[in-house]
Short mmCIF file of C-alpha atoms in Angstrom, two decimals:
data_model
loop_
_atom_site.label_atom_id
_atom_site.label_comp_id
_atom_site.label_asym_id
_atom_site.label_seq_id
_atom_site.Cartn_x
_atom_site.Cartn_y
_atom_site.Cartn_z
CA MET A 189 -15.51 27.94 -7.20
CA ALA A 190 -17.44 30.82 -8.70
CA TYR A 191 -17.48 33.48 -5.86
CA SER A 192 -19.28 36.81 -5.93
CA ASN A 193 -17.29 39.91 -6.43
CA LYS A 194 -18.07 40.70 -2.74
CA VAL A 195 -16.33 37.65 -1.43
CA VAL A 196 -13.31 38.18 -3.64
CA ASP A 197 -13.15 41.85 -2.72
CA LYS A 198 -13.29 41.15 0.99
CA PHE A 199 -10.69 38.27 0.78
CA GLU A 200 -8.22 40.38 -1.30
CA LYS A 201 -8.46 43.43 0.91
CA THR A 202 -7.85 41.29 4.04
CA LEU A 203 -4.82 39.81 2.52
CA LYS A 204 -3.44 43.19 1.23
CA ASP A 205 -3.94 45.09 4.47
CA PRO A 206 -4.62 42.73 7.31
CA LYS A 207 -4.45 45.43 9.98
CA ALA A 208 -7.13 47.56 8.30
CA ALA A 209 -9.31 44.34 8.00
CA SER A 210 -8.96 43.89 11.83
CA VAL A 211 -6.78 40.89 11.55
CA GLY A 212 -4.91 40.41 14.77
CA ARG A 213 -5.00 39.21 18.35
CA TRP A 214 -5.13 40.34 21.90
CA LYS A 215 -3.10 38.10 24.25
CA PRO A 216 -2.98 37.61 27.95
CA GLY A 217 -0.85 40.47 29.47
CA ASP A 218 -2.13 43.17 26.90
CA ALA A 219 -3.61 46.16 28.33
CA ASP A 220 -7.45 45.75 28.76
CA PHE A 221 -7.17 41.97 28.08
CA ASP A 222 -9.84 41.61 30.86
CA LYS A 223 -12.23 43.34 28.50
CA VAL A 224 -11.78 40.79 25.80
CA GLY A 225 -13.87 37.73 25.04
CA THR A 226 -12.48 35.00 22.67
CA GLY A 227 -14.35 32.49 20.50
CA ILE A 228 -12.50 29.75 18.44
CA VAL A 229 -14.73 27.55 16.31
CA GLY A 230 -13.97 24.87 13.67
CA ALA A 231 -11.25 22.30 13.38
CA PRO A 232 -8.01 21.98 11.29
CA ALA A 233 -9.16 18.65 10.04
CA CYS A 234 -12.43 20.09 8.71
CA GLY A 235 -10.39 22.84 6.88
CA ASP A 236 -11.86 25.78 8.77
CA VAL A 237 -10.79 27.50 12.05
CA MET A 238 -12.16 30.82 13.02
CA LYS A 239 -10.73 32.80 16.05
CA LEU A 240 -12.81 35.91 16.95
CA GLN A 241 -11.99 38.29 19.68
CA ILE A 242 -14.23 41.13 20.91
CA LYS A 243 -13.33 43.95 23.25
CA CYS A 244 -16.16 45.37 25.27
CA ASP A 245 -16.76 48.37 27.45
CA ASP A 246 -19.51 49.90 29.59
CA ILE A 247 -20.91 52.69 27.80
CA ASP A 248 -23.68 54.54 29.63
CA GLY A 249 -24.35 51.54 31.60
CA VAL A 250 -24.64 49.27 28.38
CA LYS A 251 -22.06 46.68 27.28
CA LYS A 252 -20.86 47.56 23.80
CA ILE A 253 -18.30 46.01 21.52
CA VAL A 254 -15.74 48.68 21.02
CA ASP A 255 -13.24 46.76 19.01
CA ALA A 256 -12.87 43.26 17.37
CA LYS A 257 -10.10 41.20 15.79
CA PHE A 258 -9.95 37.90 14.00
CA LYS A 259 -7.76 35.28 12.50
CA THR A 260 -9.08 32.67 10.11
CA TYR A 261 -7.71 29.48 8.53
CA GLY A 262 -10.06 28.36 5.79
CA CYS A 263 -11.29 28.85 2.33
CA GLY A 264 -11.74 32.30 0.76
CA SER A 265 -15.45 32.55 1.83
CA ALA A 266 -14.49 31.65 5.46
CA ILE A 267 -11.98 34.47 5.57
CA ALA A 268 -14.48 36.91 3.83
CA SER A 269 -17.23 35.79 6.20
CA SER A 270 -15.05 36.54 9.16
CA GLY A 271 -14.24 40.06 7.85
CA GLN A 272 -17.87 40.65 7.27
CA LEU A 273 -18.73 39.58 10.75
CA ILE A 274 -16.19 42.09 12.09
CA ASP A 275 -17.79 44.92 10.10
CA MET A 276 -21.15 44.07 11.52
CA LEU A 277 -19.97 43.87 15.10
CA LYS A 278 -18.24 47.13 15.82
CA GLY A 279 -20.24 49.54 17.74
CA LYS A 280 -23.09 47.05 18.54
CA THR A 281 -24.08 46.36 22.11
CA LEU A 282 -23.71 42.82 23.29
CA GLU A 283 -27.44 42.24 23.27
CA GLU A 284 -27.54 43.47 19.63
CA ALA A 285 -24.50 41.25 18.61
CA LYS A 286 -26.26 38.21 20.09
CA GLU A 287 -28.99 38.77 17.39
CA ILE A 288 -26.65 38.46 14.46
CA CYS A 289 -27.76 35.69 12.22
CA ASN A 290 -25.61 33.74 9.55
CA GLN A 291 -28.22 34.50 6.93
CA GLU A 292 -27.14 38.27 7.02
CA ILE A 293 -23.71 37.27 6.09
CA VAL A 294 -24.89 34.97 3.32
CA ASP A 295 -27.08 37.76 1.92
CA ILE A 296 -24.35 40.42 1.90
CA LEU A 297 -21.53 38.31 0.50
CA GLU A 298 -23.85 36.39 -1.81
CA LEU A 299 -22.40 33.12 -0.56
CA PRO A 300 -23.12 30.02 -2.74
CA PRO A 301 -25.21 27.33 -1.02
CA ILE A 302 -22.13 24.99 -0.57
CA LYS A 303 -20.40 27.79 1.43
CA ILE A 304 -23.20 28.60 3.77
CA HIS A 305 -21.38 26.73 6.54
CA CYS A 306 -18.77 29.54 6.44
CA SER A 307 -21.44 31.98 7.61
CA VAL A 308 -22.69 29.54 10.30
CA LEU A 309 -19.13 29.32 11.63
CA ALA A 310 -19.07 33.11 11.88
CA GLU A 311 -22.30 33.11 13.84
CA GLU A 312 -20.96 30.47 16.25
CA ALA A 313 -17.69 32.47 16.65
CA ILE A 314 -19.51 35.60 17.84
CA LYS A 315 -21.87 33.54 20.14
CA LYS A 316 -18.85 31.88 21.68
CA ALA A 317 -16.90 35.15 21.98
CA ILE A 318 -19.73 36.76 23.84
CA ASN A 319 -20.26 33.78 26.05
CA ASP A 320 -16.46 33.85 26.93
CA PHE A 321 -16.63 37.55 27.71
CA GLU A 322 -19.72 37.16 29.89
CA SER A 323 -18.53 34.21 31.88
CA ASN A 324 -15.16 36.08 32.51
CA ASP A 325 -17.25 39.17 33.41
CA GLU A 326 -19.14 37.12 35.94
CA ILE A 327 -15.80 35.90 37.57
CA ARG A 328 -14.45 39.50 37.54
CA LYS A 329 -17.61 40.76 39.31
CA HIS A 330 -17.28 37.94 41.78
CA ASN A 331 -13.76 38.86 42.55
CA GLN A 332 -14.38 42.52 42.93
CA MET B 184 -3.15 38.80 -17.92
CA LYS B 185 -4.02 35.32 -18.86
CA PRO B 186 -3.22 33.09 -15.79
CA ILE B 187 -0.15 30.80 -15.86
CA TYR B 188 -1.33 27.20 -16.53
CA LEU B 189 0.12 24.86 -14.15
CA ASP B 190 -2.55 22.13 -14.25
CA TYR B 191 -1.35 19.85 -17.03
CA ALA B 192 -2.32 16.75 -15.18
CA SER B 193 -5.91 17.93 -15.38
CA THR B 194 -5.75 18.55 -19.06
CA THR B 195 -3.50 19.98 -21.71
CA PRO B 196 -3.98 22.47 -24.58
CA VAL B 197 -4.16 20.67 -27.93
CA ASP B 198 -0.82 21.10 -29.71
CA PRO B 199 -1.35 23.29 -32.88
CA ARG B 200 0.25 20.55 -34.97
CA VAL B 201 -2.42 18.27 -33.82
CA VAL B 202 -5.22 20.67 -34.52
CA GLU B 203 -3.97 21.08 -38.02
CA LYS B 204 -4.19 17.27 -38.75
CA MET B 205 -7.65 17.00 -37.18
CA GLN B 206 -8.97 19.94 -39.24
CA ASP B 207 -8.33 18.04 -42.38
CA CYS B 208 -10.77 15.33 -41.42
CA LEU B 209 -13.91 17.33 -41.03
CA THR B 210 -15.26 19.26 -43.96
CA PHE B 211 -16.29 18.26 -47.54
CA ASP B 212 -12.87 19.30 -48.75
CA GLY B 213 -11.27 17.13 -46.17
CA ASP B 214 -11.28 13.38 -45.29
CA PHE B 215 -14.69 13.25 -43.65
CA GLY B 216 -15.61 9.69 -44.61
CA ASN B 217 -16.77 6.90 -42.41
CA ALA B 218 -13.94 4.43 -41.83
CA GLY B 219 -16.59 1.73 -41.83
CA SER B 220 -17.63 2.46 -45.49
CA ARG B 221 -16.14 -0.16 -47.57
CA SER B 222 -17.68 0.75 -50.88
CA HIS B 223 -15.88 3.96 -51.77
CA SER B 224 -12.75 5.96 -51.43
CA PHE B 225 -14.08 8.26 -48.81
CA GLY B 226 -14.45 5.36 -46.49
CA TRP B 227 -11.02 3.83 -47.53
CA LYS B 228 -9.22 7.14 -46.95
CA ALA B 229 -10.77 7.49 -43.44
CA GLU B 230 -9.76 3.99 -42.60
CA GLU B 231 -6.24 4.65 -43.70
CA LEU B 232 -6.01 7.58 -41.42
CA VAL B 233 -7.42 5.54 -38.57
CA GLU B 234 -5.02 2.82 -39.05
CA GLU B 235 -2.20 5.30 -39.23
CA ALA B 236 -3.27 6.58 -35.87
CA ARG B 237 -3.51 3.11 -34.41
CA LEU B 238 0.04 2.66 -35.52
CA ASN B 239 1.25 5.81 -33.82
CA VAL B 240 -0.33 4.70 -30.56
CA ALA B 241 1.28 1.34 -30.83
CA ASN B 242 4.71 2.81 -31.62
CA LEU B 243 4.82 4.97 -28.55
CA VAL B 244 4.12 1.95 -26.27
CA SER B 245 5.80 -0.82 -28.32
CA CYS B 246 3.00 -3.07 -29.19
CA ASP B 247 1.14 -4.42 -32.19
CA PRO B 248 -1.35 -1.92 -33.69
CA ARG B 249 -3.87 -4.74 -33.75
CA GLU B 250 -3.72 -4.62 -29.87
CA ILE B 251 -5.16 -0.99 -29.81
CA ILE B 252 -8.79 -0.13 -29.89
CA PHE B 253 -10.26 3.37 -29.78
CA THR B 254 -12.51 4.53 -27.02
CA SER B 255 -14.01 7.88 -25.85
CA GLY B 256 -11.21 8.33 -23.27
CA ALA B 257 -9.43 6.68 -20.41
CA THR B 258 -12.52 6.55 -18.31
CA GLU B 259 -14.24 4.38 -20.78
CA SER B 260 -10.99 2.35 -21.39
CA ASP B 261 -10.97 1.71 -17.67
CA ASN B 262 -14.57 0.72 -17.61
CA LEU B 263 -14.14 -1.62 -20.66
CA ALA B 264 -10.90 -3.22 -19.24
CA ILE B 265 -12.18 -3.88 -15.82
CA LYS B 266 -15.89 -4.68 -16.48
CA GLY B 267 -15.03 -6.43 -19.63
CA ALA B 268 -12.53 -8.74 -18.00
CA ALA B 269 -14.57 -9.19 -14.88
CA TYR B 270 -17.60 -10.25 -16.90
CA PHE B 271 -15.67 -12.55 -19.32
CA TYR B 272 -13.79 -14.36 -16.76
CA LYS B 273 -16.51 -14.38 -14.04
CA ASN B 274 -16.80 -18.27 -14.05
CA LYS B 275 -13.00 -18.42 -13.27
CA GLY B 276 -13.37 -16.06 -10.26
CA LYS B 277 -14.89 -12.88 -9.02
CA HIS B 278 -12.08 -11.22 -7.16
CA ILE B 279 -10.24 -8.05 -8.22
CA VAL B 280 -7.41 -6.25 -6.73
CA THR B 281 -6.81 -2.48 -7.02
CA SER B 282 -5.54 0.39 -4.82
CA LYS B 283 -6.91 3.10 -2.61
CA ILE B 284 -5.37 5.83 -4.67
CA GLU B 285 -6.71 4.89 -8.22
CA HIS B 286 -8.60 7.36 -10.26
CA LYS B 287 -12.32 7.52 -9.78
CA ALA B 288 -12.83 5.83 -13.18
CA VAL B 289 -11.31 2.81 -11.65
CA LEU B 290 -12.61 2.96 -8.07
CA ASP B 291 -16.27 3.67 -9.08
CA THR B 292 -16.11 0.84 -11.66
CA CYS B 293 -14.94 -1.49 -8.85
CA ARG B 294 -17.69 -0.24 -6.55
CA GLN B 295 -20.17 -0.96 -9.26
CA LEU B 296 -18.87 -4.53 -9.74
CA GLU B 297 -19.10 -5.02 -5.88
CA LYS B 298 -22.79 -4.26 -6.23
CA GLU B 299 -22.93 -6.87 -8.86
CA GLY B 300 -21.40 -9.60 -6.61
CA PHE B 301 -17.72 -9.26 -7.22
CA GLU B 302 -15.28 -8.82 -4.53
CA VAL B 303 -12.69 -6.14 -4.57
CA THR B 304 -9.53 -5.69 -2.46
CA TYR B 305 -8.31 -2.08 -2.20
CA LEU B 306 -4.50 -2.10 -1.44
CA ASP B 307 -2.85 0.33 0.90
CA VAL B 308 0.02 2.39 -0.29
CA ASP B 309 3.16 3.25 1.47
CA GLU B 310 3.84 6.74 2.78
CA ASN B 311 5.14 8.00 -0.62
CA GLY B 312 2.06 6.58 -2.28
CA SER B 313 3.52 3.73 -4.11
CA ILE B 314 2.28 0.14 -4.18
CA SER B 315 4.76 -2.46 -3.38
CA PRO B 316 4.77 -5.59 -5.50
CA GLU B 317 4.90 -7.61 -2.35
CA ILE B 318 1.58 -6.17 -1.22
CA VAL B 319 0.10 -7.03 -4.58
CA LYS B 320 1.38 -10.55 -4.29
CA GLU B 321 -0.14 -11.16 -0.84
CA ALA B 322 -3.49 -9.94 -2.01
CA LEU B 323 -3.87 -12.41 -4.75
CA ARG B 324 -6.23 -15.37 -4.34
CA GLU B 325 -7.31 -18.41 -6.22
CA ASP B 326 -10.35 -16.63 -7.53
CA THR B 327 -8.51 -13.34 -8.51
CA THR B 328 -8.95 -12.60 -12.19
CA LEU B 329 -7.79 -9.01 -12.46
CA VAL B 330 -5.37 -6.56 -10.92
CA SER B 331 -5.84 -2.95 -11.87
CA LEU B 332 -3.34 -0.32 -10.86
CA MET B 333 -2.31 3.09 -12.19
CA HIS B 334 1.17 3.82 -13.65
CA ILE B 335 1.50 7.47 -12.49
CA ASN B 336 -0.77 8.84 -9.89
CA ASN B 337 -2.69 11.86 -11.02
CA GLU B 338 -2.45 13.79 -7.71
CA ILE B 339 1.01 13.06 -6.41
CA GLY B 340 2.99 11.81 -9.41
CA VAL B 341 4.20 8.65 -7.79
CA ILE B 342 5.27 5.96 -10.32
CA ASN B 343 4.34 2.27 -9.80
CA ASP B 344 6.73 -0.56 -10.73
CA ILE B 345 4.32 -2.02 -13.34
CA GLU B 346 7.05 -4.31 -14.79
CA LYS B 347 7.60 -6.00 -11.42
CA ILE B 348 3.99 -6.17 -10.59
CA GLY B 349 3.36 -7.66 -14.18
CA GLU B 350 5.78 -10.52 -13.46
CA ILE B 351 3.79 -11.46 -10.36
CA THR B 352 0.50 -11.40 -12.08
CA ARG B 353 1.58 -13.27 -15.24
CA ASP B 354 3.23 -15.92 -13.05
CA LYS B 355 -0.16 -16.50 -11.33
CA GLY B 356 -2.20 -16.24 -14.64
CA ILE B 357 -3.99 -13.12 -13.46
CA LEU B 358 -4.74 -10.25 -15.82
CA PHE B 359 -3.01 -7.05 -15.13
CA HIS B 360 -4.69 -3.74 -16.27
CA VAL B 361 -2.67 -0.45 -15.97
CA ASP B 362 -4.32 2.99 -16.13
CA ALA B 363 -1.64 4.91 -18.14
CA ALA B 364 -3.65 8.09 -18.56
CA GLN B 365 -1.00 10.19 -16.80
CA SER B 366 2.07 8.25 -18.05
CA ALA B 367 1.77 7.50 -21.71
CA GLY B 368 4.01 9.94 -23.62
CA LYS B 369 5.58 11.18 -20.30
CA ILE B 370 7.76 8.28 -19.38
CA PRO B 371 8.84 5.21 -21.52
CA ILE B 372 6.42 2.28 -21.75
CA ASN B 373 7.27 -0.98 -23.40
CA LEU B 374 4.39 -3.42 -23.63
CA ASP B 375 6.36 -5.92 -25.69
CA SER B 376 8.78 -6.50 -22.96
CA SER B 377 6.43 -6.23 -20.06
CA PHE B 378 3.59 -8.51 -18.77
CA ILE B 379 0.87 -6.09 -18.91
CA ASP B 380 -2.43 -7.27 -20.37
CA LEU B 381 -4.61 -4.19 -20.60
CA MET B 382 -3.72 -0.52 -20.66
CA SER B 383 -5.78 2.59 -20.79
CA PHE B 384 -4.75 5.71 -22.65
CA SER B 385 -6.08 9.34 -22.94
CA ALA B 386 -5.38 11.90 -25.60
CA HIS B 387 -6.08 15.08 -23.65
CA LYS B 388 -3.38 14.43 -21.22
CA ILE B 389 -0.66 14.57 -23.90
CA TYR B 390 -1.75 17.54 -26.06
CA GLY B 391 -4.49 15.77 -28.01
CA PRO B 392 -8.22 16.38 -28.04
CA LYS B 393 -10.61 15.57 -25.23
CA GLY B 394 -13.12 12.73 -25.88
CA ILE B 395 -10.87 10.26 -27.18
CA GLY B 396 -8.73 7.53 -25.83
CA ALA B 397 -7.59 3.96 -26.45
CA LEU B 398 -7.28 0.60 -24.74
CA TYR B 399 -4.47 -1.91 -25.32
CA ILE B 400 -5.67 -5.44 -25.30
CA ARG B 401 -2.90 -8.10 -25.32
CA ARG B 402 -3.05 -10.59 -28.19
CA LYS B 403 -0.46 -13.12 -26.92
CA PRO B 404 -1.44 -14.56 -24.57
CA ARG B 405 -4.92 -13.50 -25.65
CA VAL B 406 -7.08 -11.36 -23.43
CA ARG B 407 -10.77 -11.52 -23.92
CA LEU B 408 -13.26 -8.90 -22.85
CA GLN B 409 -17.01 -8.70 -22.91
CA ALA B 410 -18.06 -5.77 -24.88
CA LEU B 411 -20.04 -2.88 -23.11
CA PHE B 412 -21.24 -1.10 -26.19
CA HIS B 413 -23.05 -3.02 -28.88
CA GLY B 414 -23.76 -1.94 -32.41
CA GLY B 415 -22.08 -1.85 -35.88
CA GLY B 416 -19.31 -4.23 -34.84
CA GLN B 417 -16.53 -1.57 -35.05
CA GLU B 418 -13.07 -2.28 -33.35
CA ARG B 419 -13.61 -6.08 -33.72
CA GLY B 420 -16.90 -5.91 -31.86
CA ILE B 421 -15.22 -4.93 -28.70
CA ARG B 422 -16.39 -1.22 -28.91
CA ALA B 423 -19.16 -0.50 -31.34
CA GLY B 424 -19.79 3.01 -32.65
CA THR B 425 -18.73 5.08 -35.62
CA LEU B 426 -15.08 5.89 -35.46
CA PRO B 427 -14.54 9.65 -35.05
CA THR B 428 -11.86 10.13 -37.61
CA HIS B 429 -10.79 13.67 -36.53
CA GLN B 430 -10.59 12.70 -32.90
CA ILE B 431 -8.58 9.59 -33.67
CA VAL B 432 -6.22 11.44 -35.96
CA GLY B 433 -5.83 13.99 -33.18
CA LEU B 434 -4.99 11.27 -30.68
CA GLY B 435 -2.59 9.43 -33.13
CA GLU B 436 -0.73 12.72 -33.91
CA SER B 437 -0.36 13.61 -30.30
CA PHE B 438 1.02 10.18 -29.56
CA ARG B 439 3.46 10.53 -32.65
CA LEU B 440 4.69 13.81 -31.35
CA ALA B 441 4.96 12.47 -27.79
CA LYS B 442 7.26 9.68 -29.01
CA GLU B 443 9.36 12.32 -30.66
CA GLU B 444 9.44 14.73 -27.79
CA ILE B 445 9.30 12.44 -24.70
CA ASP B 446 12.95 13.03 -23.80
CA SER B 447 13.07 16.78 -24.33
CA ASP B 448 9.64 17.25 -22.67
CA PHE B 449 10.89 15.20 -19.70
CA LYS B 450 14.07 17.01 -19.37
CA LYS B 451 12.30 20.52 -19.44
CA ILE B 452 9.62 19.45 -16.96
CA ASN B 453 12.19 17.93 -14.61
CA SER B 454 14.13 21.18 -14.55
CA PHE B 455 10.99 23.08 -13.70
CA LYS B 456 10.09 20.87 -10.76
CA LYS B 457 13.71 21.30 -9.52
CA ARG B 458 13.48 25.03 -9.91
CA LEU B 459 10.17 25.29 -8.12
CA TYR B 460 11.39 23.04 -5.30
CA GLU B 461 14.72 24.93 -5.02
CA GLY B 462 12.66 28.19 -4.77
CA LEU B 463 10.36 26.96 -2.12
CA LYS B 464 12.13 24.36 -0.10
CA ASP B 465 13.42 26.76 2.58
CA MET B 466 9.85 27.75 3.62
CA GLU B 467 8.76 26.75 6.99
CA GLU B 468 6.45 23.83 7.43
CA ILE B 469 6.04 22.71 3.88
CA TYR B 470 5.76 19.02 3.01
CA VAL B 471 6.13 17.04 -0.13
CA ASN B 472 3.26 14.65 -0.98
CA GLY B 473 4.55 11.78 -3.04
CA ASP B 474 8.08 10.72 -3.84
CA LEU B 475 10.48 13.77 -4.19
CA GLU B 476 13.19 11.68 -5.90
CA ASN B 477 11.58 9.15 -7.91
CA GLY B 478 8.06 10.61 -8.71
CA TYR B 479 7.07 12.04 -12.09
CA PRO B 480 8.27 15.67 -12.04
CA GLY B 481 5.30 16.91 -14.05
CA ILE B 482 3.01 16.34 -11.04
CA PHE B 483 4.44 18.00 -7.98
CA ASN B 484 2.19 18.06 -4.81
CA LEU B 485 3.12 20.29 -1.76
CA SER B 486 1.29 20.93 1.51
CA PHE B 487 1.73 24.41 2.99
CA ASN B 488 0.86 23.74 6.67
CA TYR B 489 -1.49 26.06 8.40
CA VAL B 490 -2.86 27.57 5.18
CA GLU B 491 -6.03 26.24 3.59
CA GLY B 492 -5.56 25.17 -0.08
CA GLU B 493 -8.63 26.91 -1.52
CA SER B 494 -7.73 30.27 0.04
CA LEU B 495 -4.17 29.77 -1.37
CA ILE B 496 -5.47 29.06 -4.84
CA MET B 497 -7.59 32.22 -4.53
CA ALA B 498 -4.50 34.15 -3.53
CA LEU B 499 -2.56 32.72 -6.43
CA LYS B 500 -5.11 34.09 -8.80
CA ASN B 501 -2.71 34.45 -11.69
CA ILE B 502 -1.73 30.87 -11.55
CA ALA B 503 -4.00 27.94 -12.43
CA VAL B 504 -3.27 25.06 -9.96
CA SER B 505 -5.43 22.56 -8.07
CA SER B 506 -5.73 21.43 -4.49
CA GLY B 507 -6.70 18.52 -2.39
CA SER B 508 -8.56 20.63 -0.13
CA ALA B 509 -12.15 19.71 0.65
CA CYS B 510 -13.27 23.16 -0.23
CA THR B 511 -12.34 22.67 -3.92
CA SER B 512 -14.08 19.33 -4.29
CA ALA B 513 -17.78 18.90 -4.86
CA SER B 514 -17.98 16.38 -2.02
CA LEU B 515 -16.43 18.65 0.56
CA GLU B 516 -14.06 15.73 1.48
CA PRO B 517 -10.35 16.24 1.34
CA SER B 518 -8.37 14.32 -1.28
CA TYR B 519 -8.68 10.44 -0.70
CA VAL B 520 -5.32 10.07 -2.25
CA LEU B 521 -3.52 12.29 0.36
CA ARG B 522 -5.44 10.67 3.10
CA ALA B 523 -4.37 7.26 1.86
CA LEU B 524 -0.80 8.30 2.41
CA GLY B 525 -1.64 8.53 6.11
CA ARG B 526 -1.06 12.29 6.41
CA PRO B 527 -3.48 14.20 8.73
CA ASP B 528 -6.41 15.72 7.00
CA GLU B 529 -5.15 19.28 7.67
CA LEU B 530 -2.19 18.53 5.35
CA ALA B 531 -4.66 17.36 2.56
CA HIS B 532 -6.52 20.62 3.15
CA SER B 533 -3.26 22.48 2.68
CA SER B 534 -2.08 20.83 -0.52
CA ILE B 535 -1.46 22.33 -3.96
CA ARG B 536 -0.63 20.39 -7.13
CA PHE B 537 1.65 21.94 -9.48
CA SER B 538 1.59 20.34 -12.76
CA PHE B 539 4.01 21.42 -15.61
CA GLY B 540 4.03 20.56 -19.26
CA ARG B 541 5.16 21.17 -22.87
CA PHE B 542 4.23 24.84 -22.89
CA THR B 543 5.47 25.81 -19.50
CA LYS B 544 8.24 28.50 -19.45
CA GLU B 545 10.92 29.04 -16.90
CA GLU B 546 9.61 32.47 -16.14
CA ASP B 547 6.33 30.91 -15.24
CA VAL B 548 8.10 28.97 -12.56
CA ASP B 549 9.91 31.96 -11.16
CA PHE B 550 6.68 33.87 -11.08
CA THR B 551 4.98 30.99 -9.18
CA VAL B 552 7.78 30.76 -6.67
CA ASP B 553 7.50 34.39 -5.80
CA LEU B 554 3.73 34.51 -5.65
CA VAL B 555 3.53 31.31 -3.60
CA LYS B 556 6.00 32.68 -1.04
CA THR B 557 4.11 35.93 -0.68
CA SER B 558 0.68 34.39 -0.56
CA VAL B 559 1.60 31.79 2.02
CA GLN B 560 3.11 34.36 4.07
CA GLN B 561 -0.03 36.55 3.80
CA LEU B 562 -2.43 33.78 4.66
CA ARG B 563 -0.29 32.58 7.52
CA GLU B 564 -0.41 36.13 8.89
CA ILE B 565 -4.17 35.70 9.16
CA SER B 566 -4.18 32.04 10.23
CA PRO B 567 -4.96 31.28 13.93
CA LEU B 568 -3.25 27.94 13.50
CA TRP B 569 0.01 29.57 12.36
CA GLU B 570 -0.15 31.80 15.43
CA MET B 571 -0.56 28.73 17.70
CA TYR B 572 2.36 27.08 15.83
CA LEU B 573 4.56 30.06 16.54
CA ASP B 574 3.31 30.09 20.13
CA GLY B 575 4.60 26.48 20.44
CA VAL B 576 1.05 25.04 20.86
CA ASP B 577 0.63 21.37 19.78
CA LEU B 578 -2.36 21.46 17.62
CA SER B 579 -2.86 17.74 17.80
CA LYS B 580 -3.43 18.02 21.61
CA ILE B 581 -6.21 20.59 21.19
CA GLU B 582 -9.85 19.31 21.49
CA TRP B 583 -11.49 20.92 18.51
CA ALA B 584 -15.28 21.24 18.28
CA SER B 585 -16.25 19.57 15.11
#
């Protein structure tokens, strides 16, 4: 598979320094876990599983993504696509993040056509994570 | 740094001794003649070289040189053996037996014959990947004309008991074709003392050039094939086309060297496999695909659970290996061979084939052990499945969105 240098770069940096590349997790019991939304997409049998977590905060009355973490099982471009998604997320409002489209990732990483599904997976991951956060938020509000 | 080559099952570099012989058959100063030219010394010399090569092939596998014909490679040999026999004996029956883990050259040929009205039985393999003679026996029918099975599997290195299976087919008067692309020159083959009727060979798997192979066609009892290529009547009319002298000489020399070095090559390769396995076996969640004890050691297939194979290959960037992962195949399907073993798909996605050969060095293996350990560790660090495994989550119980 001939990948662009951008995919290779992203992949290698992620492996070399996972922390700097936002690899990680928030788990129940962690401080602020109630501010975290989690999206898991893909399946082991298909060779791709992406787990994305976003941490959101109210800033000036707007919900913003203040931090994000991921873990990905999959081919090099799936790992690079997750990292790329993280770069695009941080600092965005939830509304802005909802607008993220897989084609942006395809363009930035110059993904070959056979790997476009990796970017689709990334888009699904952020949609699911936002969804998770918002439904938890509903419950929180309801309980308050 | 040039990557370490551990993909000998895919192809091998041509042995420099083979190249030297081939070079002598190309230019005006060399033996460039057409072996079919009967009227001058250029042709006679070429014919002499071709016959010498034929003898070298026959010597490696203990048969009569008149039982060897040259083809463009094992794919053509498989096509010629299977289609040629199926067509020739079609009035006797139209049933063929093969297995689920054959090379595509056999499987796709069988699929084509199915389209043409033949019936094919695809045998299951056991969990190690081998085909039991009993299963072959049970699959045979009145109208079976041919059984086609591989000797060594190209992905997992499992070795089939072709002697035993040959006894069964001969007893029933059914032809037995063996694809020996991965085994010739690697493990002993004796056609004189076995009941094999057709055998396919490739040069580029044993340090010869690409684009040349051979087919063994038994003379006693005589096996007849319908030709697929028609033309100048070369190779006794079974395979027309001008004989490529340099290619044939390359094949012959590679087979001659293989006969000389089969024991030393095997010993070396076996020690590499042991060394690699010793180095890796204490890692958590690794699985051997194939037969650890009895498989051919030059093909060693391991699954590193919770790590996807293509990403592992990318991390092992200074090592040339292959994977059964879907992501490395054009079809985006995981290896059909590993699936046939009954392993879950994720283990196929996580598989790496290490394949050693004549030019592998011990330090290559040591380098590989270190790099594999580090890379698997790094990739597990970023794998959500590894995290779940460590948390004690049973992954098979999760409902995954597809």
